[in-house]
Coordinates of C-alpha atoms in Angstrom, one line a residue:
X1 CA 8.2 -18.3 8.5
X2 CA 5.1 -19.9 10.2
X3 CA 2.6 -17.6 8.5
X4 CA 4.0 -18.2 5.0
X5 CA 4.0 -22.0 5.7
X6 CA 0.4 -21.8 6.7
X7 CA -0.5 -19.9 3.6
X8 CA 1.4 -22.2 1.4
X9 CA -0.2 -25.3 3.0
X10 CA -3.6 -23.9 2.4
X11 CA -2.6 -23.1 -1.2
X12 CA -1.5 -26.6 -1.8
X13 CA -4.8 -28.1 -0.5
X14 CA -6.9 -25.6 -2.5
X15 CA -4.7 -26.0 -5.6
X16 CA -5.1 -29.8 -5.5
X17 CA -8.8 -29.2 -5.7
X18 CA -8.4 -26.7 -8.5
X19 CA -6.1 -28.9 -10.5
X20 CA -8.7 -31.7 -10.3
X21 CA -11.2 -29.3 -11.9
X22 CA -9.1 -27.7 -14.7
X23 CA -6.6 -29.0 -17.2
X24 CA -3.0 -28.3 -18.0
X25 CA -1.7 -25.1 -16.4
X26 CA -5.2 -23.8 -15.4
X27 CA -4.1 -23.7 -11.8
X28 CA -5.4 -21.8 -8.9
X29 CA -5.1 -18.1 -9.7
X30 CA -6.1 -17.1 -6.2
X31 CA -3.8 -14.6 -4.6
X32 CA -2.0 -14.9 -1.3
X33 CA -4.0 -12.9 1.2
X34 CA -2.8 -9.7 2.9
X35 CA -2.3 -10.0 6.7
X36 CA -4.6 -7.6 8.4
X37 CA -6.1 -6.7 11.8
X38 CA -9.8 -7.1 12.3
X39 CA -12.4 -5.3 14.4
X40 CA -14.5 -7.3 16.8
X41 CA -17.5 -5.1 16.1
X42 CA -19.4 -6.5 13.2
X43 CA -22.4 -5.0 11.5
X44 CA -24.0 -7.8 9.6
X45 CA -25.6 -6.8 6.3
X46 CA -29.3 -6.6 6.6
X47 CA -31.8 -7.6 3.9
X48 CA -34.5 -5.3 2.9
X49 CA -38.0 -6.3 4.2
X50 CA -40.8 -6.1 1.7
X51 CA -44.5 -5.9 2.5
X52 CA -47.7 -6.2 0.5
X53 CA -48.0 -5.9 -3.2
X54 CA -49.5 -2.5 -4.1
X55 CA -52.2 -1.9 -6.7
X56 CA -50.5 -0.4 -9.7
X57 CA -51.8 3.1 -10.5
X58 CA -49.8 3.2 -13.8
X59 CA -51.3 0.1 -15.4
X60 CA -53.1 0.8 -18.7
X61 CA -56.3 -0.5 -17.1
X62 CA -56.2 1.8 -14.1
X63 CA -55.1 4.8 -16.2
X64 CA -58.1 4.3 -18.5
X65 CA -60.4 4.2 -15.5
X66 CA -58.8 7.4 -14.1
X67 CA -59.4 9.1 -17.5
X68 CA -63.1 8.1 -17.5
X69 CA -63.5 9.5 -14.0
X70 CA -62.0 12.8 -15.1
X71 CA -64.4 13.0 -18.0
X72 CA -67.3 12.3 -15.7
X73 CA -66.2 15.1 -13.3
X74 CA -67.1 17.6 -16.0
X75 CA -63.8 19.5 -15.6
X76 CA -62.5 18.7 -19.0
X77 CA -65.7 18.5 -21.1
X78 CA -64.4 20.5 -24.0
X79 CA -60.8 19.3 -23.9
X80 CA -59.6 16.7 -26.4
X81 CA -58.9 13.5 -24.4
X82 CA -55.7 11.5 -24.9
X83 CA -55.6 7.9 -26.0
X84 CA -54.4 5.7 -23.1
X85 CA -52.1 3.0 -24.5
X86 CA -49.0 1.2 -23.5
X87 CA -45.9 3.5 -23.2
X88 CA -43.7 1.4 -20.9
X89 CA -43.3 -2.2 -19.7
X90 CA -42.7 -3.3 -16.2
X91 CA -40.3 -6.3 -16.6
X92 CA -38.9 -9.0 -14.4
X93 CA -35.7 -10.8 -15.4
X94 CA -34.8 -14.2 -14.0
X95 CA -31.1 -14.7 -14.9
X96 CA -30.1 -18.3 -14.6
X97 CA -26.4 -17.5 -14.0
X98 CA -23.8 -14.7 -13.6
X99 CA -23.3 -14.6 -17.4
X100 CA -26.9 -13.7 -18.0
X101 CA -26.8 -11.2 -15.1
X102 CA -23.8 -9.5 -16.6
X103 CA -25.6 -9.4 -19.9
X104 CA -28.3 -7.3 -18.2
X105 CA -25.8 -5.1 -16.3
X106 CA -24.0 -4.4 -19.6
X107 CA -27.2 -2.9 -21.1
X108 CA -26.9 0.8 -20.4
X109 CA -30.6 1.3 -21.3
X110 CA -31.7 -0.7 -18.2
X111 CA -32.0 0.8 -14.7
X112 CA -32.1 -2.4 -12.7
X113 CA -33.4 -3.1 -9.2
X114 CA -33.1 -6.4 -7.4
X115 CA -36.4 -5.8 -5.6
X116 CA -39.9 -5.3 -7.1
X117 CA -41.0 -1.8 -7.8
X118 CA -44.7 -2.3 -6.9
X119 CA -44.4 -3.5 -3.3
X120 CA -44.4 -1.8 0.1
X121 CA -41.0 -1.4 1.6
X122 CA -41.4 -2.3 5.3
X123 CA -37.7 -1.9 6.3
X124 CA -34.7 -0.6 4.5
X125 CA -31.6 -2.8 4.2
X126 CA -28.2 -3.1 2.6
X127 CA -29.3 -5.6 -0.1
X128 CA -32.2 -7.8 -1.2
X129 CA -32.3 -11.4 -2.4
X130 CA -35.6 -13.1 -3.3
X131 CA -36.0 -16.0 -0.9
X132 CA -37.4 -18.2 -3.7
X133 CA -34.2 -17.9 -5.8
X134 CA -32.2 -21.1 -5.7
X135 CA -28.7 -21.0 -4.1
X136 CA -26.0 -20.2 -6.7
X137 CA -28.4 -18.3 -9.0
X138 CA -28.6 -14.5 -9.2
X139 CA -31.6 -12.9 -7.7
X140 CA -34.3 -11.5 -9.9
X141 CA -34.0 -8.1 -11.6
X142 CA -36.7 -5.5 -12.1
X143 CA -37.0 -2.5 -14.4
X144 CA -39.4 -0.3 -16.4
X145 CA -38.5 0.4 -20.0
X146 CA -40.1 2.1 -22.9
X147 CA -42.4 -0.3 -24.8
X148 CA -40.3 0.1 -28.0
X149 CA -37.0 -1.0 -26.3
X150 CA -35.6 -4.3 -27.4
X151 CA -35.2 -6.4 -24.3
X152 CA -32.1 -8.6 -23.7
X153 CA -32.5 -12.2 -24.7
X154 CA -32.0 -14.2 -21.5
X155 CA -33.6 -17.4 -20.4
X156 CA -36.6 -16.0 -18.6
X157 CA -38.0 -12.5 -19.1
X158 CA -41.5 -11.7 -17.9
X159 CA -43.6 -8.6 -18.6
X160 CA -45.4 -8.0 -15.3
X161 CA -47.6 -5.2 -16.4
X162 CA -48.2 -2.8 -19.3
X163 CA -47.9 0.8 -18.2
X164 CA -49.1 4.2 -19.2
X165 CA -46.7 6.9 -17.9
X166 CA -48.3 10.4 -18.2
X167 CA -46.2 12.7 -20.4
X168 CA -46.4 16.2 -19.0
X169 CA -45.5 17.9 -22.2
X170 CA -47.9 15.9 -24.3
X171 CA -50.8 16.1 -21.9
X172 CA -50.3 19.9 -21.4
X173 CA -52.1 20.2 -24.8
X174 CA -55.2 19.1 -23.0
X175 CA -54.6 21.4 -20.0
X176 CA -51.6 22.7 -18.0
X177 CA -52.7 20.5 -15.0
X178 CA -54.1 17.5 -16.9
X179 CA -51.2 15.2 -16.4
X180 CA -51.1 15.9 -12.7
X181 CA -54.9 15.4 -12.3
X182 CA -54.8 12.1 -14.3
X183 CA -52.0 10.8 -12.1
X184 CA -53.7 12.0 -8.9
X185 CA -56.9 10.2 -9.8
X186 CA -55.0 7.0 -10.7
X187 CA -53.3 7.1 -7.3
X188 CA -56.7 7.7 -5.6
X189 CA -58.6 4.8 -7.1
X190 CA -55.8 2.4 -6.4
X191 CA -55.5 3.5 -2.7
X192 CA -52.0 5.0 -3.1
X193 CA -52.9 8.7 -2.7
X194 CA -51.4 9.6 0.6
X195 CA -50.6 13.3 0.0
X196 CA -52.6 16.3 1.1
X197 CA -56.3 15.7 1.6
X198 CA -58.7 18.0 -0.2
X199 CA -59.8 18.7 -3.7
X200 CA -57.6 18.1 -6.7
X201 CA -56.4 21.7 -6.9
X202 CA -55.1 21.7 -3.4
X203 CA -53.1 18.5 -4.1
X204 CA -51.2 20.0 -7.0
X205 CA -47.6 20.8 -6.3
X206 CA -44.8 22.3 -8.2
X207 CA -42.1 20.0 -9.6
X208 CA -38.8 19.6 -7.7
X209 CA -35.5 18.1 -8.6
X210 CA -33.8 15.6 -6.2
X211 CA -30.3 16.8 -5.2
X212 CA -27.9 16.8 -2.3
X213 CA -24.4 15.8 -1.2
X214 CA -22.8 12.5 -0.3
X215 CA -19.9 12.6 2.1
X216 CA -17.9 10.0 4.1
X217 CA -15.9 10.2 7.3
X218 CA -12.1 9.9 6.7
X219 CA -10.0 10.1 9.8
X220 CA -6.9 10.8 7.8
X221 CA -8.0 14.1 6.4
X222 CA -7.9 17.3 8.4
X223 CA -9.3 17.9 11.8
X224 CA -12.9 18.5 13.1
X225 CA -14.1 20.5 16.1
X226 CA -16.6 18.5 18.2
X227 CA -18.4 20.3 21.0
X228 CA -19.5 18.2 23.9
X229 CA -21.4 19.0 27.1
X230 CA -19.5 18.5 30.4
X231 CA -21.0 18.5 33.9
X232 CA -19.7 21.4 36.0
X233 CA -21.7 21.5 39.3
X234 CA -25.1 21.4 40.9
X235 CA -27.0 24.6 41.8
X236 CA -29.9 24.9 44.3
X237 CA -33.1 26.9 43.7
X238 CA -36.5 27.5 45.2
X239 CA -38.9 25.4 43.1
X240 CA -42.0 26.2 45.3
X241 CA -44.3 23.7 47.0
X242 CA -44.1 22.3 50.5
X243 CA -41.5 20.0 51.8
X244 CA -41.9 19.5 55.6
X245 CA -38.3 18.2 55.8
X246 CA -37.0 21.6 54.8
X247 CA -38.6 24.5 56.7
X248 CA -37.6 28.0 57.4
X249 CA -38.5 30.1 60.5
X250 CA -39.8 33.5 59.5
X251 CA -41.2 36.5 61.4
X252 CA -44.9 37.3 61.4
X253 CA -45.8 40.3 59.3
X254 CA -44.4 43.4 60.9
X255 CA -42.0 41.4 63.1
X256 CA -38.2 40.9 62.9
X257 CA -36.4 37.6 62.5
X258 CA -34.6 37.0 65.8
X259 CA -36.6 39.6 67.6
X260 CA -38.9 39.1 70.5
X261 CA -42.0 39.3 68.4
X262 CA -44.1 36.3 67.2
X263 CA -42.8 34.0 64.5
X264 CA -44.3 31.3 62.2
X265 CA -43.1 28.3 60.1
X266 CA -42.9 29.0 56.4
X267 CA -42.6 25.8 54.3
X268 CA -40.3 26.0 51.3
X269 CA -38.9 23.5 48.8
X270 CA -35.4 23.6 47.4
X271 CA -34.5 21.7 44.2
X272 CA -31.1 21.1 42.6
X273 CA -30.2 21.1 38.9
X274 CA -27.0 20.2 37.0
X275 CA -25.0 23.0 35.4
X276 CA -23.0 22.1 32.3
X277 CA -20.3 23.8 30.3
X278 CA -19.4 23.1 26.7
X279 CA -15.9 21.9 25.7
X280 CA -14.5 21.8 22.2
X281 CA -12.3 18.9 21.2
X282 CA -10.4 18.6 18.0
X283 CA -10.3 15.2 16.4
X284 CA -8.4 13.8 13.5
X285 CA -10.6 13.5 10.4
X286 CA -13.4 15.2 8.5
X287 CA -16.2 14.3 6.1
X288 CA -14.8 14.2 2.5
X289 CA -16.7 13.8 -0.8
X290 CA -17.7 10.5 -2.3
X291 CA -16.9 11.1 -6.0
X292 CA -18.7 9.8 -9.0
X293 CA -21.2 7.6 -7.3
X294 CA -24.7 7.2 -8.8
X295 CA -27.6 8.5 -6.8
X296 CA -31.1 7.5 -7.8
X297 CA -34.5 9.0 -7.1
X298 CA -37.4 6.7 -7.9
X299 CA -41.1 7.1 -7.7
X300 CA -42.9 3.9 -8.7
X301 CA -41.6 3.1 -12.1
X302 CA -39.8 6.3 -12.9
X303 CA -36.1 6.7 -11.9
X304 CA -34.0 9.8 -12.3
X305 CA -30.2 9.6 -11.8
X306 CA -27.3 11.8 -11.0
X307 CA -23.6 11.4 -10.2
X308 CA -21.7 13.2 -7.5
X309 CA -19.1 15.6 -8.6
X310 CA -15.6 16.2 -7.1
X311 CA -17.2 17.9 -4.1
X312 CA -19.8 15.2 -3.5
X313 CA -22.8 17.2 -4.9
X314 CA -25.3 15.7 -7.2
X315 CA -28.5 16.6 -9.0
X316 CA -30.6 14.1 -10.9
X317 CA -31.7 14.2 -14.5
X318 CA -35.4 14.7 -13.9
X319 CA -38.1 16.2 -11.6
X320 CA -41.0 14.9 -9.6
X321 CA -44.2 16.5 -8.1
X322 CA -44.4 14.1 -5.2
X323 CA -42.0 12.4 -2.9
X324 CA -39.4 9.9 -4.2
X325 CA -37.3 7.1 -2.9
X326 CA -33.6 7.9 -2.8
X327 CA -30.9 5.2 -3.1
X328 CA -27.3 4.6 -4.0
X329 CA -26.3 1.4 -5.8
X330 CA -22.6 0.9 -5.1
X331 CA -21.6 0.0 -8.6
X332 CA -20.4 1.3 -11.9
X333 CA -20.3 -0.4 -15.3
X334 CA -17.1 -2.3 -14.8
X335 CA -17.5 -3.3 -11.2
X336 CA -20.0 -3.7 -8.4
X337 CA -19.6 -3.8 -4.6
X338 CA -21.4 -6.7 -2.9
X339 CA -22.8 -6.8 0.6
X340 CA -21.0 -10.0 1.5
X341 CA -20.8 -12.7 -1.2
X342 CA -24.0 -12.5 -3.2
X343 CA -26.1 -9.3 -2.5
X344 CA -25.5 -6.1 -4.4
X345 CA -24.6 -3.4 -1.8
X346 CA -27.2 -0.6 -1.6
X347 CA -27.7 2.5 0.5
X348 CA -31.5 2.8 0.6
X349 CA -32.4 6.3 1.7
X350 CA -35.6 8.0 2.7
X351 CA -38.8 8.5 0.7
X352 CA -39.1 12.3 0.8
X353 CA -39.5 15.5 -1.1
X354 CA -36.4 17.7 -1.0
X355 CA -32.6 17.3 -0.9
X356 CA -31.0 14.2 0.5
X357 CA -27.7 15.0 2.2
X358 CA -25.7 12.1 3.6
X359 CA -22.7 11.8 6.0
X360 CA -21.5 8.2 6.0
X361 CA -19.6 7.0 9.1
X362 CA -19.4 8.2 12.6
X363 CA -17.8 11.6 13.2
X364 CA -14.7 11.3 15.3
X365 CA -14.2 7.5 14.6
X366 CA -10.6 6.3 14.1
X367 CA -11.4 3.8 11.4
X368 CA -14.1 2.0 9.5
X369 CA -17.1 1.4 11.9
X370 CA -20.1 1.7 9.5
X371 CA -21.2 -0.6 6.7
X372 CA -22.0 2.3 4.3
X373 CA -18.7 4.0 5.1
X374 CA -17.0 0.6 4.2
X375 CA -18.8 0.4 0.9
X376 CA -18.0 4.0 0.1
X377 CA -14.2 3.5 0.5
X378 CA -14.2 0.2 -1.5
X379 CA -16.3 1.9 -4.2
X380 CA -14.0 4.9 -4.3
X381 CA -10.8 2.9 -4.7
X382 CA -12.4 0.8 -7.5
X383 CA -13.8 3.9 -9.2
X384 CA -10.4 5.6 -9.1
X385 CA -8.6 2.6 -10.5
X386 CA -11.1 2.1 -13.3
X387 CA -12.1 5.7 -14.1
X388 CA -9.8 8.1 -12.3
X389 CA -6.2 9.1 -12.4
X390 CA -4.4 5.7 -12.4
X391 CA -1.0 7.1 -13.4
X392 CA -1.0 5.4 -16.8
X393 CA -1.8 1.9 -15.4
X394 CA -3.9 -0.5 -17.3
X395 CA -7.5 -1.0 -16.1
X396 CA -8.4 -4.1 -14.2
X397 CA -10.6 -6.5 -16.2
X398 CA -13.4 -4.6 -18.0
X399 CA -17.0 -5.4 -18.5
X400 CA -18.2 -6.3 -22.0
X401 CA -19.3 -9.1 -24.3
X402 CA -18.4 -12.4 -22.5
X403 CA -16.4 -10.3 -20.0
X404 CA -18.3 -10.2 -16.8
X405 CA -18.4 -7.3 -14.4
X406 CA -15.8 -7.6 -11.6
X407 CA -17.7 -8.3 -8.3
X408 CA -16.0 -7.0 -5.1
X409 CA -17.1 -8.6 -1.8
X410 CA -17.2 -6.1 1.1
X411 CA -16.9 -8.8 3.7
X412 CA -16.9 -8.2 7.5
X413 CA -15.9 -11.8 8.3
X414 CA -12.4 -12.2 9.5
X415 CA -11.4 -14.9 7.1
X416 CA -12.5 -17.4 4.6
X417 CA -10.4 -20.5 4.4
X418 CA -7.9 -18.7 6.6
X419 CA -7.7 -15.8 4.2
X420 CA -7.9 -12.1 4.6
X421 CA -8.3 -9.8 1.6
X422 CA -7.5 -11.6 -1.6
X423 CA -8.2 -11.8 -5.4
X424 CA -9.5 -14.8 -7.2
X425 CA -9.3 -14.1 -10.9
X426 CA -10.4 -17.6 -11.8
X427 CA -13.8 -16.8 -10.3
X428 CA -14.4 -14.3 -13.1
X429 CA -14.5 -16.9 -15.8
X430 CA -18.2 -17.5 -15.4
X431 CA -18.5 -18.4 -11.7
X432 CA -21.1 -17.0 -9.4
X433 CA -18.6 -15.9 -6.7
X434 CA -16.9 -12.5 -6.4
X435 CA -13.4 -12.2 -7.8
X436 CA -12.2 -9.8 -5.2
X437 CA -12.7 -10.1 -1.4
X438 CA -12.0 -7.2 0.8
X439 CA -11.8 -8.0 4.5
X440 CA -10.5 -4.8 6.1
X441 CA -13.5 -4.1 8.4
X442 CA -12.3 -2.0 11.4
X443 CA -9.1 -0.9 9.7
X444 CA -8.2 2.7 8.9
X445 CA -9.8 4.4 5.9
X446 CA -6.6 4.6 3.9
X447 CA -6.0 0.9 4.5
X448 CA -9.4 0.0 3.1
X449 CA -8.9 2.2 0.1
X450 CA -5.4 1.0 -0.6
X451 CA -6.0 -2.7 -0.1
X452 CA -8.9 -2.5 -2.6
X453 CA -6.4 -1.1 -5.1
X454 CA -3.9 -3.9 -4.2
X455 CA -6.4 -6.6 -5.0
X456 CA -7.5 -5.0 -8.2
X457 CA -3.8 -4.8 -9.2
X458 CA -3.8 -8.6 -9.0
X459 CA -6.8 -8.7 -11.3
X460 CA -5.1 -6.3 -13.7
X461 CA -1.8 -8.3 -13.6
X462 CA -3.8 -11.5 -14.4
X463 CA -5.7 -9.8 -17.2
X464 CA -2.6 -8.3 -18.8
X465 CA -0.7 -11.6 -19.1
X466 CA -2.6 -14.6 -17.9
X467 CA 0.0 -17.1 -19.1
X468 CA 2.9 -15.4 -17.1
X469 CA 0.6 -14.9 -14.1
X470 CA -0.4 -18.5 -14.0
X471 CA 3.2 -19.6 -14.3
X472 CA 4.1 -17.4 -11.3
X473 CA 1.2 -18.7 -9.3
X474 CA 2.0 -22.3 -10.1
X475 CA 5.6 -22.0 -9.0
X476 CA 4.6 -20.1 -5.9
X477 CA 1.6 -22.0 -4.6
X478 CA 0.5 -25.0 -6.7
X479 CA 2.0 -28.5 -6.0
X480 CA 3.1 -29.0 -9.6
X481 CA 6.8 -28.5 -8.7
X482 CA 7.2 -30.2 -5.3
X483 CA 11.0 -30.1 -5.5
X484 CA 11.0 -26.3 -5.1
X485 CA 12.1 -25.2 -1.6
X486 CA 10.1 -22.7 0.4
X487 CA 12.5 -19.9 -0.4
X488 CA 12.4 -20.7 -4.1
X489 CA 8.6 -20.5 -3.9
X490 CA 8.8 -17.1 -2.2
X491 CA 10.6 -15.4 -5.0
X492 CA 7.8 -16.3 -7.4
X493 CA 5.1 -15.1 -4.9
X494 CA 7.2 -11.9 -4.5
X495 CA 6.7 -10.9 -8.1
X496 CA 2.9 -11.1 -7.7
X497 CA 2.7 -9.5 -4.3
X498 CA 5.4 -6.9 -4.6
X499 CA 3.7 -5.5 -7.7
X500 CA 0.3 -5.2 -6.0
X501 CA 2.0 -3.7 -2.9
X502 CA 3.5 -0.9 -5.1
X503 CA 0.1 -0.1 -6.6
X504 CA -1.4 -0.1 -3.1
X505 CA 1.2 2.5 -2.0
X506 CA 0.8 4.6 -5.2
X507 CA -3.0 5.0 -4.9
X508 CA -2.9 5.8 -1.2
X509 CA 0.0 8.3 -1.6
X510 CA -1.8 10.1 -4.4
X511 CA -5.1 10.3 -2.6
X512 CA -3.8 11.6 0.7
X513 CA -0.5 13.3 -0.1
X514 CA -1.4 14.8 -3.5
X515 CA -5.2 15.1 -3.7
X516 CA -5.8 16.1 -0.1
X517 CA -2.5 17.8 0.3
X518 CA -1.5 16.1 3.6
X519 CA 2.2 17.1 4.1
X520 CA 4.3 14.3 5.4
X521 CA 1.6 11.6 4.8
X522 CA 3.0 8.1 5.0
X523 CA 0.9 5.1 4.1
X524 CA 1.0 2.6 6.9
X525 CA 2.1 -0.6 5.3
X526 CA 1.1 -4.1 6.3
X527 CA 4.6 -4.8 7.6
X528 CA 5.2 -2.4 10.5
X529 CA 4.0 0.9 12.0
X530 CA 5.5 3.0 9.3
X531 CA 5.6 3.5 5.5
X532 CA 7.0 1.1 3.0
X533 CA 10.4 2.6 3.2
X534 CA 10.7 1.0 6.6
X535 CA 10.5 -2.6 5.2
X536 CA 13.4 -4.9 6.0
X537 CA 15.0 -7.4 3.7
X538 CA 16.2 -10.1 6.0
X539 CA 14.5 -12.0 8.9
X540 CA 16.4 -10.2 11.6
X541 CA 13.3 -10.2 13.8
X542 CA 11.5 -9.0 10.7
X543 CA 8.0 -10.0 9.7
X544 CA 8.2 -13.1 7.5
X545 CA 6.1 -11.3 4.8
X546 CA 9.0 -8.9 4.2
X547 CA 10.3 -11.5 1.7
X548 CA 7.1 -11.6 -0.3
X549 CA 5.6 -8.1 0.0
X550 CA 8.7 -6.2 -0.9
X551 CA 9.3 -2.5 -1.5
X552 CA 10.9 -3.1 -4.9
X553 CA 8.2 -1.1 -6.9
X554 CA 8.6 1.9 -4.7
X555 CA 12.4 1.6 -4.8
X556 CA 12.3 1.6 -8.7
X557 CA 10.3 4.9 -8.6
X558 CA 11.6 7.0 -5.7
X559 CA 15.0 8.5 -5.0
X560 CA 15.3 7.4 -1.4
X561 CA 18.0 4.9 -0.5
X562 CA 16.9 3.1 2.7
X563 CA 20.6 2.6 3.6
X564 CA 21.0 6.3 3.7
X565 CA 20.3 7.5 7.2
X566 CA 19.4 11.0 5.9
X567 CA 16.6 9.4 3.8
X568 CA 15.2 6.6 6.0
X569 CA 14.0 7.5 9.4
X570 CA 13.8 3.7 10.2
X571 CA 17.5 2.9 9.8
X572 CA 20.1 3.6 12.4
X573 CA 23.7 2.6 12.9
X574 CA 22.7 -0.7 14.5
X575 CA 20.1 -1.8 12.0
X576 CA 21.0 -0.1 8.7
X577 CA 21.9 -3.3 7.0
X578 CA 18.4 -4.6 7.5
X579 CA 17.1 -2.3 4.8
X580 CA 17.5 -2.5 1.0
X581 CA 20.4 -0.9 -0.8
X582 CA 18.4 1.2 -3.2
X583 CA 20.4 3.2 -5.7
X584 CA 17.7 2.9 -8.4
X585 CA 15.2 5.7 -9.2
X586 CA 13.2 7.4 -11.9
X587 CA 11.1 4.7 -13.3
X588 CA 7.3 5.4 -13.7
X589 CA 4.8 3.0 -12.3
X590 CA 3.6 2.3 -15.9
X591 CA 7.1 1.3 -16.8
X592 CA 7.3 -1.1 -13.9
X593 CA 4.0 -2.6 -15.0
X594 CA 5.3 -3.0 -18.6
X595 CA 8.4 -4.7 -17.2
X596 CA 6.1 -7.1 -15.4
X597 CA 4.5 -8.2 -18.7
X598 CA 5.9 -11.5 -19.7
X599 CA 7.9 -11.9 -16.4
X600 CA 7.7 -15.5 -15.1
X601 CA 10.4 -15.0 -12.4
X602 CA 12.0 -12.4 -10.1
X603 CA 15.1 -12.0 -12.3
X604 CA 13.1 -11.9 -15.5
X605 CA 11.2 -8.9 -14.1
X606 CA 14.5 -7.3 -13.4
X607 CA 15.9 -8.0 -16.9
X608 CA 12.8 -6.7 -18.5
X609 CA 13.2 -3.4 -16.7
X610 CA 16.8 -3.1 -18.0
X611 CA 16.0 -4.2 -21.6
X612 CA 12.9 -2.3 -22.2
X613 CA 13.7 1.1 -20.8
X614 CA 16.5 3.6 -20.7
X615 CA 17.3 4.8 -17.2
X616 CA 20.4 6.4 -15.7
X617 CA 20.4 4.0 -12.7
X618 CA 19.7 0.8 -14.6
X619 CA 23.3 -0.5 -13.7
X620 CA 22.1 -0.8 -10.1
X621 CA 19.1 -3.0 -11.0
X622 CA 21.0 -6.2 -10.1
X623 CA 22.0 -4.8 -6.8
X624 CA 18.4 -3.7 -6.0
X625 CA 16.7 -7.0 -6.9
X626 CA 19.4 -9.0 -5.1
X627 CA 18.4 -7.4 -1.8
X628 CA 15.8 -10.1 -1.5
X629 CA 16.7 -13.0 -3.8

């Protein structure tokens, strides 16, 4: 039980600190970490590098100057000129804490960026944090809004510039091309016109709509043919020139080689070249769609957005004449993925005109080897839990008034305080740290997806019944009850962890077996090289986590009795008694969640299942739960 002892000792130390900070039963709600393997190859998040501040072509001042230049050109002498006045505001927010940041995030009218919109981007990165922002304070946020919009009331809001954004429809009353000519002139006088050289007419271009497809490599889905070039042999050929080391005796014109006539030396040069053949290999995996992620296309202060559909395709809600900056912000209203601890995770794409198609991850890889691939799977799991088919389960904590957005740290570090992936619900009550930490870098794609669901299940459990959750956590990990023996503590931890393990399995099984139709798919659990049906109940050389991360949720749902050799491929005549006796079936995962509500012990969870629901196998509940405690 060394691993459990180590976890518990750390919990005791951390809980002592937590108890000193909070009162009564406000104990450490941090969740026991999942044991996981780690990759040695780390891709540290890189911060975007910004360059010089650009002169703003859309400021009211510069737009007025551009208008005067158009008047002076004589091209629009008879046309009625528009009035240049403020239509939008370029705003910088300086939130003092996470509560103010969440207030901004909760405002659906704001399209926020954590980097300025009027600076040169020297190098793309995964995140940006202003170096001048004090530690522990959120980085600044930037946006452009219509001048009539009521701005959120936070501590420090600054209007950086008043903007005039040309309206094509309105300015078309002057001329069909007037809006384009006005914008072109504003770009020219501010030194930002880098398009086609020539007169104004040659620089006009038709509008285009940003679109494309976002895919991610998943080694669990399908197979992919990969052609590779393989060396076959060398071949020699006459490449001309003179090489005195390689000469050939030839007859003089009219003579015969080997005859009695005169001969001469004919210099030749031979070269060799490699000959290759192509071989096709079939590797496990394919690129699959990233669903419902927001793709942005921004040109200066104008942003158009679109969301990927079930096939990964997107098309944004507006058009541009010139090139635009593509990006993906890995977030939705209720959650965001962070690049490490503090930085919002981004995929900053190219500045271009035309479709942006992205394949995240390395084709042929057997696990998570790319940062953006990592963000994509964490995002997908959180999106599915919050917005997708979650089998009737309650949502994890939602965003809203005084309810901050759940922050999910996509960490590549092996551990923090000797922890792997874990949930920290207490951090959501106004703290600046994430409340979910995912440390599955280098693991399989389905593991990253499922472990994210596992940790969000902890958050949902806490949010559903905080009093019962805290009671379980206190008995399992806090030093408030020192007389409890280790095994007594385990049965409280088992309620928390077994529930999340069942949710983990359910999401993975649905994604791969149901959605992608993988026949025979088995989610590789944390306990052994096999699915959760292979988990043991006693420490007969079993992993010590078997007593905490139990299969009870799956056993309540499925109709497979692990003691039945025809059901479980793990049991055999010599080890069958190491597996649970499971003669319970037919409960839904929502019923199991409802049974968890109010449960402050292992047996109370069992009794809730019996008392709250009618099930033909309920007489076997005592037997099932007694497999472990």
